């Protein structure tokens, strides 16, 4: 058995882990980063369609969920999205704003991974891939950790940066939660987030013909399902996509973080348009026009046909009452639907919940009762919206831990 001693052992070579290592290394700390994967930063590499949505210009505490979403405030304010953009600019990585403040690389997400690995090397950080972690024990002067390569590491600080359960095919596990529980640290309920929602078989059968249809929509929780006034006000205005299993698209991924089994969501599929008045005007102008044709000028044709069939609205506009036209208006802009579940961790972009923030110091990410033990990134009960927020949390929480570990 080989024995080695370091100041900081970081478990996890993802965004948060590498950021922590860089900052600690720059302080002159001896840092070792280990990860069981073949390559570092795999989630970075595949994110944003291979271009990495690395932050969001509008990032702030309001864009995060958790039992105490304000916990993220300190780290987010001390290392902001603008601070990370400066690092990107200094590295000569070209980027662009896509929409809603989302920033992407012009070229490849691999540039972000390369930036991080280069900065770790410059800071003297040692990186070992294909290396798992076995027994972890508290030692008088820190932590004793057994690695799968036969090394026994003595570390003054141990940083857990292994993320959550999302995308298990990439090696994601609940290891961070196991370590927390081993040392009597509470873990809040975890569940898939930023994930497509699914329908029961009966509803799915009626909506399957719409698979592939996309609309710009406003999606919100059904008001009666959210006792919390703040949660009732949550709504997302982005694309919504019908799939063979249910609903997806950015608006659905966003609302999935707020949705729970047994609850309904409400979608407006022609936001800002008065469908009743437009159909009534079309009726006055050309009453012989088929109702699904008229509605097809407001929403995609396949969706229009499906809605007309569901509401029993057939024939020409001239034959339809105002009551029927109002039903179509409701069907388009107040569609209430109850998903039966989600696609799970297999496709979830992040994990909601995690290590209880009540036991962590918001300035340092260190466990209050266990000096030298840190949790950063997705492992913590801080979950961002879709659009670069979770990467910014990784940069900010990693930076915060790296100042003191």
mmCIF file of C-alpha atoms in Angstrom:
data_model
loop_
_atom_site.group_PDB
_atom_site.id
_atom_site.type_symbol
_atom_site.label_atom_id
_atom_site.label_comp_id
_atom_site.label_asym_id
_atom_site.label_seq_id
_atom_site.Cartn_x
_atom_site.Cartn_y
_atom_site.Cartn_z
ATOM 1 C CA UNK A 1 0.000 0.000 0.000
ATOM 2 C CA UNK A 2 1.263 3.454 -0.949
ATOM 3 C CA UNK A 3 0.781 6.257 1.523
ATOM 4 C CA UNK A 4 0.595 9.913 0.574
ATOM 5 C CA UNK A 5 -0.249 13.120 2.369
ATOM 6 C CA UNK A 6 -1.977 16.155 0.882
ATOM 7 C CA UNK A 7 -3.616 19.286 2.164
ATOM 8 C CA UNK A 8 -6.796 18.810 0.130
ATOM 9 C CA UNK A 9 -8.376 15.707 -1.387
ATOM 10 C CA UNK A 10 -11.165 16.536 -3.855
ATOM 11 C CA UNK A 11 -13.413 13.646 -4.847
ATOM 12 C CA UNK A 12 -15.018 14.441 -8.200
ATOM 13 C CA UNK A 13 -13.466 16.020 -11.294
ATOM 14 C CA UNK A 14 -16.563 17.864 -12.431
ATOM 15 C CA UNK A 15 -17.189 21.590 -12.572
ATOM 16 C CA UNK A 16 -17.359 22.194 -8.801
ATOM 17 C CA UNK A 17 -14.510 19.842 -7.932
ATOM 18 C CA UNK A 18 -12.095 21.282 -10.469
ATOM 19 C CA UNK A 19 -12.997 24.833 -9.457
ATOM 20 C CA UNK A 20 -12.296 24.011 -5.810
ATOM 21 C CA UNK A 21 -8.964 22.431 -6.723
ATOM 22 C CA UNK A 22 -7.864 25.432 -8.784
ATOM 23 C CA UNK A 23 -8.586 27.891 -5.995
ATOM 24 C CA UNK A 24 -6.973 25.752 -3.301
ATOM 25 C CA UNK A 25 -3.938 25.096 -5.490
ATOM 26 C CA UNK A 26 -3.478 28.800 -6.124
ATOM 27 C CA UNK A 27 -3.258 29.290 -2.377
ATOM 28 C CA UNK A 28 -0.285 26.960 -2.315
ATOM 29 C CA UNK A 29 -2.195 23.972 -0.998
ATOM 30 C CA UNK A 30 -1.148 20.462 -2.073
ATOM 31 C CA UNK A 31 -4.255 19.216 -3.881
ATOM 32 C CA UNK A 32 -5.186 15.786 -5.219
ATOM 33 C CA UNK A 33 -8.323 15.329 -7.329
ATOM 34 C CA UNK A 34 -9.661 11.803 -7.933
ATOM 35 C CA UNK A 35 -12.559 10.547 -10.036
ATOM 36 C CA UNK A 36 -13.726 7.084 -11.102
ATOM 37 C CA UNK A 37 -14.528 8.288 -14.654
ATOM 38 C CA UNK A 38 -12.209 8.012 -17.631
ATOM 39 C CA UNK A 39 -12.074 11.751 -18.306
ATOM 40 C CA UNK A 40 -12.663 14.929 -16.280
ATOM 41 C CA UNK A 41 -15.632 17.217 -16.845
ATOM 42 C CA UNK A 42 -17.860 14.800 -18.745
ATOM 43 C CA UNK A 43 -21.075 16.647 -17.846
ATOM 44 C CA UNK A 44 -19.449 19.863 -19.021
ATOM 45 C CA UNK A 45 -18.479 18.226 -22.303
ATOM 46 C CA UNK A 46 -22.011 17.046 -23.189
ATOM 47 C CA UNK A 47 -23.899 20.068 -21.834
ATOM 48 C CA UNK A 48 -25.595 22.612 -24.046
ATOM 49 C CA UNK A 49 -25.502 20.369 -27.080
ATOM 50 C CA UNK A 50 -21.733 20.170 -26.775
ATOM 51 C CA UNK A 51 -21.271 23.935 -26.360
ATOM 52 C CA UNK A 52 -21.777 24.210 -22.586
ATOM 53 C CA UNK A 53 -24.254 26.725 -21.217
ATOM 54 C CA UNK A 54 -21.601 27.765 -18.714
ATOM 55 C CA UNK A 55 -23.480 30.530 -16.872
ATOM 56 C CA UNK A 56 -26.384 32.965 -17.047
ATOM 57 C CA UNK A 57 -26.137 36.752 -17.038
ATOM 58 C CA UNK A 58 -29.212 37.005 -14.815
ATOM 59 C CA UNK A 59 -28.036 34.524 -12.196
ATOM 60 C CA UNK A 60 -29.122 35.252 -8.629
ATOM 61 C CA UNK A 61 -30.555 33.534 -5.540
ATOM 62 C CA UNK A 62 -34.097 33.779 -6.954
ATOM 63 C CA UNK A 63 -33.141 31.240 -9.631
ATOM 64 C CA UNK A 64 -32.501 28.430 -7.134
ATOM 65 C CA UNK A 65 -34.573 25.905 -5.199
ATOM 66 C CA UNK A 66 -33.958 24.029 -1.965
ATOM 67 C CA UNK A 67 -35.146 23.989 1.609
ATOM 68 C CA UNK A 68 -33.189 27.227 2.018
ATOM 69 C CA UNK A 69 -32.467 28.683 -1.424
ATOM 70 C CA UNK A 70 -31.005 31.820 0.216
ATOM 71 C CA UNK A 71 -28.071 29.658 1.314
ATOM 72 C CA UNK A 72 -26.561 30.162 -2.146
ATOM 73 C CA UNK A 73 -26.496 33.960 -1.826
ATOM 74 C CA UNK A 74 -23.060 34.312 -0.252
ATOM 75 C CA UNK A 75 -21.161 32.197 -2.768
ATOM 76 C CA UNK A 76 -23.065 33.601 -5.745
ATOM 77 C CA UNK A 77 -22.301 37.175 -4.702
ATOM 78 C CA UNK A 78 -18.642 36.561 -3.945
ATOM 79 C CA UNK A 79 -17.920 34.760 -7.210
ATOM 80 C CA UNK A 80 -20.435 35.944 -9.796
ATOM 81 C CA UNK A 81 -21.305 35.017 -13.354
ATOM 82 C CA UNK A 82 -19.293 38.068 -14.448
ATOM 83 C CA UNK A 83 -16.241 36.755 -12.619
ATOM 84 C CA UNK A 84 -16.448 33.484 -14.504
ATOM 85 C CA UNK A 85 -16.963 35.271 -17.832
ATOM 86 C CA UNK A 86 -13.733 37.184 -17.174
ATOM 87 C CA UNK A 87 -11.902 33.862 -16.867
ATOM 88 C CA UNK A 88 -13.437 32.704 -20.124
ATOM 89 C CA UNK A 89 -12.404 35.948 -21.823
ATOM 90 C CA UNK A 90 -8.841 35.757 -20.498
ATOM 91 C CA UNK A 91 -8.587 32.252 -21.929
ATOM 92 C CA UNK A 92 -9.655 33.534 -25.348
ATOM 93 C CA UNK A 93 -12.794 31.362 -25.441
ATOM 94 C CA UNK A 94 -15.402 32.951 -27.712
ATOM 95 C CA UNK A 95 -18.975 32.876 -26.454
ATOM 96 C CA UNK A 96 -22.440 34.149 -27.242
ATOM 97 C CA UNK A 97 -25.721 34.828 -25.475
ATOM 98 C CA UNK A 98 -28.371 32.530 -26.878
ATOM 99 C CA UNK A 99 -31.549 33.605 -25.095
ATOM 100 C CA UNK A 100 -32.712 34.618 -21.620
ATOM 101 C CA UNK A 101 -29.148 35.424 -20.521
ATOM 102 C CA UNK A 102 -27.809 31.955 -21.340
ATOM 103 C CA UNK A 103 -24.131 31.970 -22.349
ATOM 104 C CA UNK A 104 -22.621 29.276 -24.594
ATOM 105 C CA UNK A 105 -19.235 28.624 -26.150
ATOM 106 C CA UNK A 106 -19.088 29.548 -29.830
ATOM 107 C CA UNK A 107 -17.028 26.436 -30.456
ATOM 108 C CA UNK A 108 -16.923 23.485 -28.056
ATOM 109 C CA UNK A 109 -17.587 22.682 -24.412
ATOM 110 C CA UNK A 110 -14.221 20.936 -24.470
ATOM 111 C CA UNK A 111 -12.679 24.411 -24.266
ATOM 112 C CA UNK A 112 -14.135 24.827 -20.778
ATOM 113 C CA UNK A 113 -12.813 21.435 -19.696
ATOM 114 C CA UNK A 114 -9.396 22.281 -21.107
ATOM 115 C CA UNK A 115 -9.383 25.633 -19.329
ATOM 116 C CA UNK A 116 -10.096 23.956 -15.994
ATOM 117 C CA UNK A 117 -7.568 21.151 -16.406
ATOM 118 C CA UNK A 118 -4.908 23.620 -17.572
ATOM 119 C CA UNK A 119 -5.550 25.873 -14.581
ATOM 120 C CA UNK A 120 -5.364 22.898 -12.225
ATOM 121 C CA UNK A 121 -2.003 21.932 -13.719
ATOM 122 C CA UNK A 122 -0.750 25.516 -13.404
ATOM 123 C CA UNK A 123 -1.803 25.511 -9.752
ATOM 124 C CA UNK A 124 0.123 22.286 -9.112
ATOM 125 C CA UNK A 125 -2.968 20.117 -8.680
ATOM 126 C CA UNK A 126 -2.566 16.368 -9.210
ATOM 127 C CA UNK A 127 -5.407 14.715 -11.138
ATOM 128 C CA UNK A 128 -6.037 10.958 -11.028
ATOM 129 C CA UNK A 129 -8.809 9.554 -13.212
ATOM 130 C CA UNK A 130 -10.151 5.974 -13.127
ATOM 131 C CA UNK A 131 -9.643 6.107 -9.375
ATOM 132 C CA UNK A 132 -12.402 5.222 -6.950
ATOM 133 C CA UNK A 133 -12.709 5.905 -3.245
ATOM 134 C CA UNK A 134 -13.085 3.231 -0.592
ATOM 135 C CA UNK A 135 -13.065 3.630 3.167
ATOM 136 C CA UNK A 136 -13.153 7.152 4.579
ATOM 137 C CA UNK A 137 -12.329 7.716 8.225
ATOM 138 C CA UNK A 138 -11.853 10.696 10.489
ATOM 139 C CA UNK A 139 -8.239 11.074 11.607
ATOM 140 C CA UNK A 140 -6.787 13.235 14.358
ATOM 141 C CA UNK A 141 -5.315 15.644 11.867
ATOM 142 C CA UNK A 142 -7.940 15.363 9.123
ATOM 143 C CA UNK A 143 -9.102 12.468 6.971
ATOM 144 C CA UNK A 144 -7.843 9.037 6.000
ATOM 145 C CA UNK A 145 -9.084 7.890 2.588
ATOM 146 C CA UNK A 146 -8.407 4.610 0.778
ATOM 147 C CA UNK A 147 -8.233 4.848 -3.026
ATOM 148 C CA UNK A 148 -8.902 2.030 -5.486
ATOM 149 C CA UNK A 149 -5.334 2.210 -6.821
ATOM 150 C CA UNK A 150 -4.018 1.080 -3.432
ATOM 151 C CA UNK A 151 -3.093 4.520 -2.149
ATOM 152 C CA UNK A 152 -3.921 5.544 1.400
ATOM 153 C CA UNK A 153 -4.356 9.318 1.491
ATOM 154 C CA UNK A 154 -4.039 11.492 4.565
ATOM 155 C CA UNK A 155 -5.743 14.829 3.905
ATOM 156 C CA UNK A 156 -6.351 17.845 6.087
ATOM 157 C CA UNK A 157 -9.449 18.709 4.015
ATOM 158 C CA UNK A 158 -11.845 16.432 2.148
ATOM 159 C CA UNK A 159 -14.062 17.973 -0.545
ATOM 160 C CA UNK A 160 -17.031 15.949 -1.819
ATOM 161 C CA UNK A 161 -17.824 17.114 -5.354
ATOM 162 C CA UNK A 162 -19.405 14.032 -6.909
ATOM 163 C CA UNK A 163 -22.731 15.596 -7.883
ATOM 164 C CA UNK A 164 -26.131 13.931 -7.658
ATOM 165 C CA UNK A 165 -27.906 10.971 -9.229
ATOM 166 C CA UNK A 166 -28.766 12.493 -12.606
ATOM 167 C CA UNK A 167 -27.607 10.714 -15.785
ATOM 168 C CA UNK A 168 -26.422 7.427 -14.238
ATOM 169 C CA UNK A 169 -25.083 6.194 -17.596
ATOM 170 C CA UNK A 170 -22.296 8.744 -17.080
ATOM 171 C CA UNK A 171 -21.457 7.199 -13.735
ATOM 172 C CA UNK A 172 -23.593 9.425 -11.516
ATOM 173 C CA UNK A 173 -24.450 7.893 -8.143
ATOM 174 C CA UNK A 174 -25.676 8.948 -4.736
ATOM 175 C CA UNK A 175 -22.175 8.558 -3.282
ATOM 176 C CA UNK A 176 -22.090 12.088 -1.867
ATOM 177 C CA UNK A 177 -25.245 11.364 0.107
ATOM 178 C CA UNK A 178 -23.775 8.127 1.456
ATOM 179 C CA UNK A 179 -20.730 9.985 2.751
ATOM 180 C CA UNK A 180 -22.935 12.631 4.335
ATOM 181 C CA UNK A 181 -25.010 10.011 6.129
ATOM 182 C CA UNK A 182 -21.874 8.164 7.222
ATOM 183 C CA UNK A 183 -20.987 11.244 9.247
ATOM 184 C CA UNK A 184 -24.566 11.899 10.439
ATOM 185 C CA UNK A 185 -25.181 14.772 8.054
ATOM 186 C CA UNK A 186 -28.810 15.079 6.963
ATOM 187 C CA UNK A 187 -29.701 14.680 3.292
ATOM 188 C CA UNK A 188 -32.965 16.223 2.102
ATOM 189 C CA UNK A 189 -35.345 14.353 -0.188
ATOM 190 C CA UNK A 190 -33.777 13.878 -3.619
ATOM 191 C CA UNK A 191 -35.631 13.598 -6.917
ATOM 192 C CA UNK A 192 -35.001 14.131 -10.641
ATOM 193 C CA UNK A 193 -35.202 17.764 -11.764
ATOM 194 C CA UNK A 194 -35.090 19.545 -15.120
ATOM 195 C CA UNK A 195 -36.634 16.413 -16.565
ATOM 196 C CA UNK A 196 -39.386 15.580 -19.123
ATOM 197 C CA UNK A 197 -42.795 14.688 -17.671
ATOM 198 C CA UNK A 198 -44.787 11.602 -18.632
ATOM 199 C CA UNK A 199 -48.506 10.790 -19.039
ATOM 200 C CA UNK A 200 -50.622 7.755 -18.165
ATOM 201 C CA UNK A 201 -51.466 5.375 -21.008
ATOM 202 C CA UNK A 202 -54.986 6.653 -21.692
ATOM 203 C CA UNK A 203 -53.994 10.293 -22.025
ATOM 204 C CA UNK A 204 -50.851 9.360 -23.905
ATOM 205 C CA UNK A 205 -52.892 7.478 -26.502
ATOM 206 C CA UNK A 206 -54.898 10.589 -27.333
ATOM 207 C CA UNK A 207 -51.813 12.825 -27.503
ATOM 208 C CA UNK A 208 -49.370 10.480 -29.286
ATOM 209 C CA UNK A 209 -50.261 11.969 -32.713
ATOM 210 C CA UNK A 210 -48.820 15.265 -31.437
ATOM 211 C CA UNK A 211 -45.333 13.835 -30.829
ATOM 212 C CA UNK A 212 -42.817 16.257 -32.283
ATOM 213 C CA UNK A 213 -45.117 19.296 -32.152
ATOM 214 C CA UNK A 214 -43.555 22.278 -30.378
ATOM 215 C CA UNK A 215 -45.144 25.523 -29.223
ATOM 216 C CA UNK A 216 -43.988 28.593 -27.342
ATOM 217 C CA UNK A 217 -45.858 28.354 -24.075
ATOM 218 C CA UNK A 218 -46.284 29.699 -20.584
ATOM 219 C CA UNK A 219 -46.280 26.817 -18.095
ATOM 220 C CA UNK A 220 -47.126 27.094 -14.403
ATOM 221 C CA UNK A 221 -48.200 24.871 -11.503
ATOM 222 C CA UNK A 222 -51.963 24.493 -11.163
ATOM 223 C CA UNK A 223 -52.766 27.155 -8.505
ATOM 224 C CA UNK A 224 -54.772 24.782 -6.312
ATOM 225 C CA UNK A 225 -51.823 22.395 -5.941
ATOM 226 C CA UNK A 226 -49.401 24.880 -4.355
ATOM 227 C CA UNK A 227 -50.220 26.162 -0.868
ATOM 228 C CA UNK A 228 -47.101 28.333 -0.958
ATOM 229 C CA UNK A 229 -47.987 31.695 -2.548
ATOM 230 C CA UNK A 230 -44.491 32.084 -4.002
ATOM 231 C CA UNK A 231 -44.662 28.676 -5.698
ATOM 232 C CA UNK A 232 -48.065 29.535 -7.192
ATOM 233 C CA UNK A 233 -46.508 32.521 -8.955
ATOM 234 C CA UNK A 234 -43.809 30.466 -10.681
ATOM 235 C CA UNK A 235 -44.217 30.375 -14.454
ATOM 236 C CA UNK A 236 -41.890 29.777 -17.370
ATOM 237 C CA UNK A 237 -42.228 31.211 -20.871
ATOM 238 C CA UNK A 238 -40.281 28.947 -23.203
ATOM 239 C CA UNK A 239 -40.763 26.177 -25.758
ATOM 240 C CA UNK A 240 -42.895 23.129 -24.930
ATOM 241 C CA UNK A 241 -42.589 19.870 -26.891
ATOM 242 C CA UNK A 242 -45.035 16.977 -27.174
ATOM 243 C CA UNK A 243 -43.243 13.613 -27.068
ATOM 244 C CA UNK A 244 -44.123 9.925 -27.325
ATOM 245 C CA UNK A 245 -44.027 9.767 -23.521
ATOM 246 C CA UNK A 246 -45.522 13.122 -22.515
ATOM 247 C CA UNK A 247 -44.094 16.628 -22.517
ATOM 248 C CA UNK A 248 -40.593 18.050 -22.771
ATOM 249 C CA UNK A 249 -38.905 21.259 -23.895
ATOM 250 C CA UNK A 250 -37.388 24.022 -21.755
ATOM 251 C CA UNK A 251 -40.689 25.169 -20.218
ATOM 252 C CA UNK A 252 -41.487 21.632 -19.041
ATOM 253 C CA UNK A 253 -37.969 20.964 -17.750
ATOM 254 C CA UNK A 254 -38.230 24.162 -15.719
ATOM 255 C CA UNK A 255 -41.615 23.393 -14.202
ATOM 256 C CA UNK A 256 -40.572 19.809 -13.411
ATOM 257 C CA UNK A 257 -38.463 21.120 -10.528
ATOM 258 C CA UNK A 258 -41.639 22.461 -8.912
ATOM 259 C CA UNK A 259 -43.976 19.617 -9.862
ATOM 260 C CA UNK A 260 -44.886 16.721 -7.558
ATOM 261 C CA UNK A 261 -46.803 13.485 -8.185
ATOM 262 C CA UNK A 262 -50.548 14.017 -8.098
ATOM 263 C CA UNK A 263 -50.312 17.650 -9.150
ATOM 264 C CA UNK A 264 -51.424 19.292 -12.372
ATOM 265 C CA UNK A 265 -49.688 21.882 -14.486
ATOM 266 C CA UNK A 266 -51.334 24.564 -16.632
ATOM 267 C CA UNK A 267 -50.082 25.509 -20.088
ATOM 268 C CA UNK A 268 -50.928 28.509 -22.226
ATOM 269 C CA UNK A 269 -50.056 27.466 -25.783
ATOM 270 C CA UNK A 270 -50.778 30.797 -27.476
ATOM 271 C CA UNK A 271 -49.657 33.263 -24.801
ATOM 272 C CA UNK A 272 -50.655 36.861 -25.337
ATOM 273 C CA UNK A 273 -53.339 35.973 -27.865
ATOM 274 C CA UNK A 274 -57.109 36.110 -27.315
ATOM 275 C CA UNK A 275 -58.088 32.897 -29.078
ATOM 276 C CA UNK A 276 -61.819 33.492 -28.625
ATOM 277 C CA UNK A 277 -61.701 36.944 -30.231
ATOM 278 C CA UNK A 278 -59.495 35.732 -33.086
ATOM 279 C CA UNK A 279 -61.838 32.826 -33.852
ATOM 280 C CA UNK A 280 -64.863 35.096 -33.593
ATOM 281 C CA UNK A 281 -63.267 37.529 -36.051
ATOM 282 C CA UNK A 282 -62.431 34.658 -38.403
ATOM 283 C CA UNK A 283 -66.048 33.510 -38.162
ATOM 284 C CA UNK A 284 -67.291 36.950 -39.144
ATOM 285 C CA UNK A 285 -64.834 37.209 -42.034
ATOM 286 C CA UNK A 286 -65.280 33.700 -43.427
ATOM 287 C CA UNK A 287 -67.853 31.540 -41.695
ATOM 288 C CA UNK A 288 -67.336 28.700 -44.157
ATOM 289 C CA UNK A 289 -63.792 28.154 -42.927
ATOM 290 C CA UNK A 290 -63.281 24.900 -41.022
ATOM 291 C CA UNK A 291 -62.724 25.525 -37.334
ATOM 292 C CA UNK A 292 -59.514 23.477 -37.206
ATOM 293 C CA UNK A 293 -58.165 25.521 -40.130
ATOM 294 C CA UNK A 294 -58.869 28.786 -38.322
ATOM 295 C CA UNK A 295 -57.331 27.483 -35.097
ATOM 296 C CA UNK A 296 -54.379 26.224 -37.150
ATOM 297 C CA UNK A 297 -53.464 29.871 -37.785
ATOM 298 C CA UNK A 298 -52.966 30.296 -34.033
ATOM 299 C CA UNK A 299 -51.345 27.009 -32.990
ATOM 300 C CA UNK A 300 -49.683 24.241 -35.076
ATOM 301 C CA UNK A 301 -52.184 22.448 -37.323
ATOM 302 C CA UNK A 302 -51.840 19.029 -35.689
ATOM 303 C CA UNK A 303 -52.455 20.600 -32.298
ATOM 304 C CA UNK A 304 -55.443 22.509 -33.651
ATOM 305 C CA UNK A 305 -56.979 19.307 -35.009
ATOM 306 C CA UNK A 306 -56.410 17.506 -31.722
ATOM 307 C CA UNK A 307 -57.961 20.288 -29.656
ATOM 308 C CA UNK A 308 -60.996 20.555 -31.913
ATOM 309 C CA UNK A 309 -61.549 16.805 -31.701
ATOM 310 C CA UNK A 310 -61.187 16.857 -27.903
ATOM 311 C CA UNK A 311 -63.652 19.724 -27.498
ATOM 312 C CA UNK A 312 -66.145 18.340 -30.011
ATOM 313 C CA UNK A 313 -65.706 21.384 -32.228
ATOM 314 C CA UNK A 314 -66.267 20.174 -35.790
ATOM 315 C CA UNK A 315 -67.462 21.717 -39.018
ATOM 316 C CA UNK A 316 -67.392 25.332 -40.132
ATOM 317 C CA UNK A 317 -66.976 28.360 -37.911
ATOM 318 C CA UNK A 318 -70.448 29.574 -38.879
ATOM 319 C CA UNK A 319 -71.955 26.490 -37.231
ATOM 320 C CA UNK A 320 -70.247 27.003 -33.883
ATOM 321 C CA UNK A 321 -71.561 28.938 -30.900
ATOM 322 C CA UNK A 322 -69.582 31.434 -28.857
ATOM 323 C CA UNK A 323 -69.668 28.872 -26.051
ATOM 324 C CA UNK A 324 -67.776 26.373 -28.204
ATOM 325 C CA UNK A 325 -65.255 29.014 -29.278
ATOM 326 C CA UNK A 326 -64.669 29.898 -25.629
ATOM 327 C CA UNK A 327 -64.037 26.217 -24.864
ATOM 328 C CA UNK A 328 -61.367 26.220 -27.558
ATOM 329 C CA UNK A 329 -59.889 29.367 -26.029
ATOM 330 C CA UNK A 330 -59.645 27.575 -22.680
ATOM 331 C CA UNK A 331 -58.236 24.455 -24.308
ATOM 332 C CA UNK A 332 -55.447 26.495 -25.868
ATOM 333 C CA UNK A 333 -54.567 28.947 -23.116
ATOM 334 C CA UNK A 334 -55.633 27.200 -19.921
ATOM 335 C CA UNK A 335 -54.842 23.547 -20.585
ATOM 336 C CA UNK A 336 -54.665 21.767 -17.251
ATOM 337 C CA UNK A 337 -52.973 18.375 -17.383
ATOM 338 C CA UNK A 338 -51.800 15.988 -14.687
ATOM 339 C CA UNK A 339 -48.546 14.134 -15.501
ATOM 340 C CA UNK A 340 -48.179 10.698 -13.956
ATOM 341 C CA UNK A 341 -44.419 10.886 -13.510
ATOM 342 C CA UNK A 342 -41.124 11.939 -15.031
ATOM 343 C CA UNK A 343 -38.473 10.222 -17.146
ATOM 344 C CA UNK A 344 -36.358 9.964 -14.000
ATOM 345 C CA UNK A 345 -32.646 10.308 -13.398
ATOM 346 C CA UNK A 346 -31.944 8.745 -16.791
ATOM 347 C CA UNK A 347 -32.608 12.043 -18.539
ATOM 348 C CA UNK A 348 -32.752 14.520 -15.630
ATOM 349 C CA UNK A 349 -30.208 17.297 -15.987
ATOM 350 C CA UNK A 350 -29.806 17.717 -12.227
ATOM 351 C CA UNK A 351 -30.863 16.272 -8.885
ATOM 352 C CA UNK A 352 -33.205 18.281 -6.682
ATOM 353 C CA UNK A 353 -32.319 18.108 -2.983
ATOM 354 C CA UNK A 354 -29.110 16.875 -1.417
ATOM 355 C CA UNK A 355 -26.861 17.623 1.541
ATOM 356 C CA UNK A 356 -28.801 19.774 3.993
ATOM 357 C CA UNK A 357 -27.585 23.377 3.809
ATOM 358 C CA UNK A 358 -28.457 23.861 7.480
ATOM 359 C CA UNK A 359 -25.372 21.836 8.420
ATOM 360 C CA UNK A 360 -23.035 23.740 6.072
ATOM 361 C CA UNK A 361 -21.366 27.130 6.438
ATOM 362 C CA UNK A 362 -22.614 29.279 3.556
ATOM 363 C CA UNK A 363 -19.334 31.193 3.432
ATOM 364 C CA UNK A 364 -17.116 28.129 3.082
ATOM 365 C CA UNK A 365 -19.303 25.094 2.193
ATOM 366 C CA UNK A 366 -17.744 23.337 5.194
ATOM 367 C CA UNK A 367 -19.710 21.067 7.513
ATOM 368 C CA UNK A 368 -20.172 23.043 10.718
ATOM 369 C CA UNK A 369 -19.722 20.050 13.005
ATOM 370 C CA UNK A 370 -16.882 18.457 11.018
ATOM 371 C CA UNK A 371 -14.063 20.879 10.219
ATOM 372 C CA UNK A 372 -12.252 19.904 7.059
ATOM 373 C CA UNK A 373 -15.256 18.264 5.349
ATOM 374 C CA UNK A 374 -16.746 20.210 2.429
ATOM 375 C CA UNK A 375 -19.639 19.603 0.025
ATOM 376 C CA UNK A 376 -19.897 21.591 -3.215
ATOM 377 C CA UNK A 377 -21.948 21.758 -6.383
ATOM 378 C CA UNK A 378 -24.908 19.526 -7.155
ATOM 379 C CA UNK A 379 -24.329 17.352 -4.072
ATOM 380 C CA UNK A 380 -25.743 20.200 -1.985
ATOM 381 C CA UNK A 381 -29.462 21.005 -1.612
ATOM 382 C CA UNK A 382 -29.184 23.941 -4.014
ATOM 383 C CA UNK A 383 -30.739 23.418 -7.447
ATOM 384 C CA UNK A 384 -30.818 26.012 -10.204
ATOM 385 C CA UNK A 385 -33.171 26.661 -13.072
ATOM 386 C CA UNK A 386 -32.380 25.503 -16.587
ATOM 387 C CA UNK A 387 -30.077 27.887 -18.418
ATOM 388 C CA UNK A 388 -26.579 27.901 -16.920
ATOM 389 C CA UNK A 389 -27.573 28.440 -13.304
ATOM 390 C CA UNK A 390 -26.351 25.065 -12.058
ATOM 391 C CA UNK A 391 -22.942 25.563 -13.631
ATOM 392 C CA UNK A 392 -22.698 28.951 -11.951
ATOM 393 C CA UNK A 393 -23.510 27.312 -8.630
ATOM 394 C CA UNK A 394 -20.685 24.843 -9.299
ATOM 395 C CA UNK A 395 -18.225 27.677 -10.018
ATOM 396 C CA UNK A 396 -19.377 29.769 -7.054
ATOM 397 C CA UNK A 397 -19.558 26.988 -4.457
ATOM 398 C CA UNK A 398 -16.237 25.546 -5.637
ATOM 399 C CA UNK A 399 -14.624 28.965 -5.474
ATOM 400 C CA UNK A 400 -15.959 29.503 -1.937
ATOM 401 C CA UNK A 401 -14.617 26.173 -0.687
ATOM 402 C CA UNK A 402 -11.316 26.707 -2.454
ATOM 403 C CA UNK A 403 -10.608 29.844 -0.443
ATOM 404 C CA UNK A 404 -10.427 27.962 2.835
ATOM 405 C CA UNK A 405 -10.004 24.189 2.332
#
